[in-house]
XYZ file of C-alpha atoms in Angstrom:
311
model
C 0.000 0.000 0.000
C 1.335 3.125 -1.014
C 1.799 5.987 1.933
C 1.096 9.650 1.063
C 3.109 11.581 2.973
C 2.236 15.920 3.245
C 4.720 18.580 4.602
C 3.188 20.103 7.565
C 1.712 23.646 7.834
C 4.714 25.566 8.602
C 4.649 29.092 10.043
C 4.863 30.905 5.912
C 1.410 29.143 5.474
C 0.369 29.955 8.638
C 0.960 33.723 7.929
C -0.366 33.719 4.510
C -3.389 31.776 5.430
C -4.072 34.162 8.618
C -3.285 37.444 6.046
C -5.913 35.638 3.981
C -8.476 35.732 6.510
C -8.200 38.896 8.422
C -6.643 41.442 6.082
C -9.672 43.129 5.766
C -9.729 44.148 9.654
C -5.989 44.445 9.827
C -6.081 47.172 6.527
C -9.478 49.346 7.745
C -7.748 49.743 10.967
C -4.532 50.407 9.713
C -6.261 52.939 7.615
C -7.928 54.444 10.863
C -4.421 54.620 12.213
C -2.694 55.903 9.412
C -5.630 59.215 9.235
C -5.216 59.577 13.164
C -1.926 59.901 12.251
C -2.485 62.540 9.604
C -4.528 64.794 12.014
C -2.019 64.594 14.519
C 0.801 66.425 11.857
C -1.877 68.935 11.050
C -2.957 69.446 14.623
C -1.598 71.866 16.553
C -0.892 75.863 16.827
C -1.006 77.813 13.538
C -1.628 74.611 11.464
C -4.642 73.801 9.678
C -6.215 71.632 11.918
C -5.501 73.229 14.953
C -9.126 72.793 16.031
C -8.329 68.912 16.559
C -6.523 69.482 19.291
C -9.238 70.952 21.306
C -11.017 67.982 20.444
C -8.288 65.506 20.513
C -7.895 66.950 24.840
C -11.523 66.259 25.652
C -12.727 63.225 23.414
C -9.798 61.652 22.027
C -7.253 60.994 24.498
C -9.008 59.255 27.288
C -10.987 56.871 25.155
C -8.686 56.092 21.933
C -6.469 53.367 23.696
C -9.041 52.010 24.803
C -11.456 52.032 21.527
C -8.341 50.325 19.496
C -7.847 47.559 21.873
C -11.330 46.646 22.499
C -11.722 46.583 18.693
C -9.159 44.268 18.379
C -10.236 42.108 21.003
C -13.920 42.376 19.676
C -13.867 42.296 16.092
C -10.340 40.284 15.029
C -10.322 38.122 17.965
C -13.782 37.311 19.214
C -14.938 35.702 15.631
C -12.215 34.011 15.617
C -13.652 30.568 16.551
C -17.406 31.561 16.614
C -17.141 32.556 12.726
C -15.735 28.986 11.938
C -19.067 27.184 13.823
C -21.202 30.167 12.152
C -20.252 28.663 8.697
C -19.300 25.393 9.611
C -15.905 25.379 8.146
C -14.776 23.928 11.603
C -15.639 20.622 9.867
C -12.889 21.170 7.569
C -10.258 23.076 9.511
C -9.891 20.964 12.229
C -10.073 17.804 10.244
C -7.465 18.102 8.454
C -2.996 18.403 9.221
C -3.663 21.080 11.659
C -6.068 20.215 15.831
C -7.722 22.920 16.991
C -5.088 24.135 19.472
C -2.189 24.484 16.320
C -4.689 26.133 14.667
C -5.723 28.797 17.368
C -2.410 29.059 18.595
C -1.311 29.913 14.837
C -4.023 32.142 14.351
C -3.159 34.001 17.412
C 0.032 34.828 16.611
C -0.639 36.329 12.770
C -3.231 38.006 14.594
C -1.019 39.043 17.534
C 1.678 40.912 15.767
C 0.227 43.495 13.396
C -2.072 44.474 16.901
C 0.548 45.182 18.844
C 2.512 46.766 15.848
C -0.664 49.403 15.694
C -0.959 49.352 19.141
C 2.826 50.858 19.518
C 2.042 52.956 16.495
C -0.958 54.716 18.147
C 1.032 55.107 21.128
C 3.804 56.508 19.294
C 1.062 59.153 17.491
C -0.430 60.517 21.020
C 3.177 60.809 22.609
C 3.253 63.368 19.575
C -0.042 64.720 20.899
C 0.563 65.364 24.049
C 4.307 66.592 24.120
C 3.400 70.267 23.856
C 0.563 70.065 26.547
C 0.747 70.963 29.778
C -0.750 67.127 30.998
C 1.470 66.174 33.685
C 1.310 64.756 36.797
C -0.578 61.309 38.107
C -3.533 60.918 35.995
C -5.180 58.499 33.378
C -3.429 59.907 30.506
C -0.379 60.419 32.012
C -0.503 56.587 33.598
C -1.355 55.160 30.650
C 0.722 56.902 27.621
C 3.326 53.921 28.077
C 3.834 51.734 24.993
C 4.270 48.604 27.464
C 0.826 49.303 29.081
C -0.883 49.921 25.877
C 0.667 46.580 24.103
C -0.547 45.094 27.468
C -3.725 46.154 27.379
C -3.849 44.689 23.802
C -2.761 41.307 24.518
C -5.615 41.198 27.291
C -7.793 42.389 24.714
C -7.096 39.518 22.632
C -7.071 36.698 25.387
C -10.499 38.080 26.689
C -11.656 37.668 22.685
C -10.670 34.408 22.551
C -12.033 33.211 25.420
C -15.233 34.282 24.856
C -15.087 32.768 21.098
C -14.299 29.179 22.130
C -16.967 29.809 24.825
C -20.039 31.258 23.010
C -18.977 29.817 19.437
C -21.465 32.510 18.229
C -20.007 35.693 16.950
C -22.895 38.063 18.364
C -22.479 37.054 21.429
C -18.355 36.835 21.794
C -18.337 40.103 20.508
C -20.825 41.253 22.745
C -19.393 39.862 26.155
C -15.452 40.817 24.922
C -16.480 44.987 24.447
C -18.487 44.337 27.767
C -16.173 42.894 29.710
C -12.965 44.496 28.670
C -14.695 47.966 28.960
C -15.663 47.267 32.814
C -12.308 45.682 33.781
C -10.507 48.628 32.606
C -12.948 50.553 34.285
C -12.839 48.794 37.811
C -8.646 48.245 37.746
C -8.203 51.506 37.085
C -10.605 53.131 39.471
C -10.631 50.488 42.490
C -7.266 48.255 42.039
C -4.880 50.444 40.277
C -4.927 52.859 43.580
C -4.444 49.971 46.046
C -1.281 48.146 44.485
C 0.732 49.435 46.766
C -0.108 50.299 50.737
C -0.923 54.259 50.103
C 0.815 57.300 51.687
C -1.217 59.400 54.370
C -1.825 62.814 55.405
C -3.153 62.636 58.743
C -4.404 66.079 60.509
C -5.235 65.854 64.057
C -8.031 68.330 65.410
C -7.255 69.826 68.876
C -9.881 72.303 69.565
C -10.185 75.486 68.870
C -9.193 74.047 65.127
C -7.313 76.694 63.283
C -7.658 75.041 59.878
C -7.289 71.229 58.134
C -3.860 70.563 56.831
C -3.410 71.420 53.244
C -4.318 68.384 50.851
C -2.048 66.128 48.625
C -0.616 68.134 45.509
C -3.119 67.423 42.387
C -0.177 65.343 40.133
C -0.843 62.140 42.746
C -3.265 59.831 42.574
C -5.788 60.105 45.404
C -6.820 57.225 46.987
C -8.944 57.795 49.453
C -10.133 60.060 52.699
C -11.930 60.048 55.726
C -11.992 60.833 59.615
C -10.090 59.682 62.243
C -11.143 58.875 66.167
C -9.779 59.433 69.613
C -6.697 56.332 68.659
C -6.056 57.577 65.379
C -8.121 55.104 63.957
C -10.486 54.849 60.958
C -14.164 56.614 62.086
C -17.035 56.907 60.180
C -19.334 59.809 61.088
C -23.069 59.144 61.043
C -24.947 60.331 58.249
C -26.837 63.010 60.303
C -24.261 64.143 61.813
C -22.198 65.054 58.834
C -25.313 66.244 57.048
C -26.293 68.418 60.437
C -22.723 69.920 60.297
C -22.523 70.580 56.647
C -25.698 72.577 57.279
C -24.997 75.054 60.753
C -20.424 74.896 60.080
C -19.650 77.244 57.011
C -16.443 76.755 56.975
C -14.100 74.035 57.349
C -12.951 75.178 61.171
C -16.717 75.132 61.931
C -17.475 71.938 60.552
C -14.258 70.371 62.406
C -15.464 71.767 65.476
C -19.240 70.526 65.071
C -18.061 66.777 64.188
C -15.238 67.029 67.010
C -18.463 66.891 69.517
C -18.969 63.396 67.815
C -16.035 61.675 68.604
C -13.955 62.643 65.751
C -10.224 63.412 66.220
C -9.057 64.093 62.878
C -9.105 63.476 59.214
C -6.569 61.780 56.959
C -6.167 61.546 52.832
C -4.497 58.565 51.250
C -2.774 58.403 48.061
C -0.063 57.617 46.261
C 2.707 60.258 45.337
C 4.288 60.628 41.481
C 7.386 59.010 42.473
C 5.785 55.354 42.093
C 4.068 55.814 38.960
C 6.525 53.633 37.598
C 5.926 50.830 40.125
C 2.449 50.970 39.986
C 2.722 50.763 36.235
C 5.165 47.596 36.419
C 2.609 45.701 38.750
C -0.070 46.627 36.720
C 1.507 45.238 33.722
C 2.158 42.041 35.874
C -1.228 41.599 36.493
C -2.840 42.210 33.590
C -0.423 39.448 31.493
C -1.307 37.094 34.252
C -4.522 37.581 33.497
C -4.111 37.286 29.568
C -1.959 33.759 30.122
C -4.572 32.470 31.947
C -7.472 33.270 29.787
C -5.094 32.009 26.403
C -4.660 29.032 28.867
C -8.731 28.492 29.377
C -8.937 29.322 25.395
C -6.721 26.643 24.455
C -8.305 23.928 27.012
C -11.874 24.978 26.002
C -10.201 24.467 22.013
C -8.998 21.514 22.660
C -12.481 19.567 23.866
C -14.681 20.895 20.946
C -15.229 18.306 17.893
C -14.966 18.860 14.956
C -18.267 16.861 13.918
């Protein structure tokens, strides 16, 4: 009996199969890319888009990042497997030299590349943006204008995609549940567990009566954290809701209202945060965490992969 022997399907097919599939999404947003980039040479004082700018401050910069990586994650990614049950061409994809996990693992990767190489090209784009604005300090834009969190944000992007694909195996809803859920994680992290990576710094201001005035807050380039009132131990208080609302109402000003809730049992008040200096650290950990996240969500992709068959 005569044996037919094939080459396997090396990494060139891989890529030109994967080009094949998705060049479509990879081109329009490349295009997107490539006019964002336009605006931003025109942008700008005495140019003639300097109107963009304005624009660019109040719309552009907080949500962009996060647009181009939840399309990525929502309309390369999340298809990815649902689109092969939608048509049933799973029958003959995963039949043939290549299982299910070569084949997602391939796809991944020709999909994996040209997003981050946008992803650093975007970043690149509103580095231009921003370098003659006076944005400084700890805050979203500031935190986040790092090529390393962007192409991290990306990859989780894509894991969340693909987990959802294998999952759902219906394009609706894996794109659905990827913008969802990548939206509110980003929102949460960065609003309740980006602050609390590391133990915060404190401003504590005890009251001793007559109070002559609170102690000045944190500087506005940190990122606050929290704040609150403190008892007779210098521990964590909370005032009753009457109280504060029956203070806020007869105390005009802030020596006033210290010595109204001082009659309450309150000692002090205190502001957490955490000062500019570890905006770096926080940024590393946060980059830990998030490609934690993204190798075990590949890892739940591939295992969820690997149990679907074919027929």
């Amino acid at each position: 009996m005569t044996v037919i022997e094939r080459d396997r399907i090396g990494w060139r097919s891989w890529v030109w199969i994967g080009w094949r599939q998705h060049r479509a999404a990879i081109l329009v947003t490349g295009g997107l890319i490539t006019a964002i980039a336009l605006f931003a040479l025109l942008s700008g004082p005495d140019r003639p888009f300097g109107f963009v700018m304005d624009i660019y401050i109040v719309w552009w910069k907080p949500y962009l990042p996060v647009a181009l990586s939840a399309v990525i994650g929502a309309f390369w990614v999340a298809p990815l497997v649902a689109r092969e049950f939608d048509n049933r061409t799973h029958l003959v994809s995963w039949t043939q030299d290549a299982t299910p996990r070569q084949w997602l693992r391939a796809n991944l990767v020709v999909l994996a590349v040209p997003a981050v190489a946008l992803t650093v090209a975007l970043n690149v784009i509103e580095r231009f943006m921003i370098s003659d604005l006076p944005v400084r300090g700890f805050t979203a834009i500031t935190f986040e204008a790092n090529v390393f969190m962007a192409i991290t944000y990306t990859l989780f992007a894509i894991a969340l995609g693909v987990l959802f694909s294998a999952l759902f195996r219906q394009s609706v809803f894996a794109v659905a549940a990827t913008l969802a859920t990548y939206v509110l994680v980003r929102i949460l992290f960065a609003t309740s567990i980006r602050p609390h990576l590391l133990p915060p710094a404190r401003i504590a201001t005890p009251w001793e009566l007559p109070v002559r005035v609170f102690q000045d807050p944190p500087p506005d380039d940190v990122l606050w954290v929290g704040e609150g009132f403190l008892g007779d131990h210098g521990n964590e208080v909370t005032v009753p809701s009457g109280d504060m609302y029956e203070c806020s109402l007869t105390s005009h000003t802030r020596e006033l209202q210290a010595e109204c809730l001082s009659r309450t049992g309150i000692r002090g008040h205190y502001v957490d945060y955490q000062p500019l200096d570890r905006m770096a650290v926080l940024q590393f950990l946060e980059i830990l965490v998030y490609l934690a996240l993204t190798a075990g969500l590949v890892w739940l992709a591939l295992r969820r992969i690997s149990r679907l068959k074919a027929l």
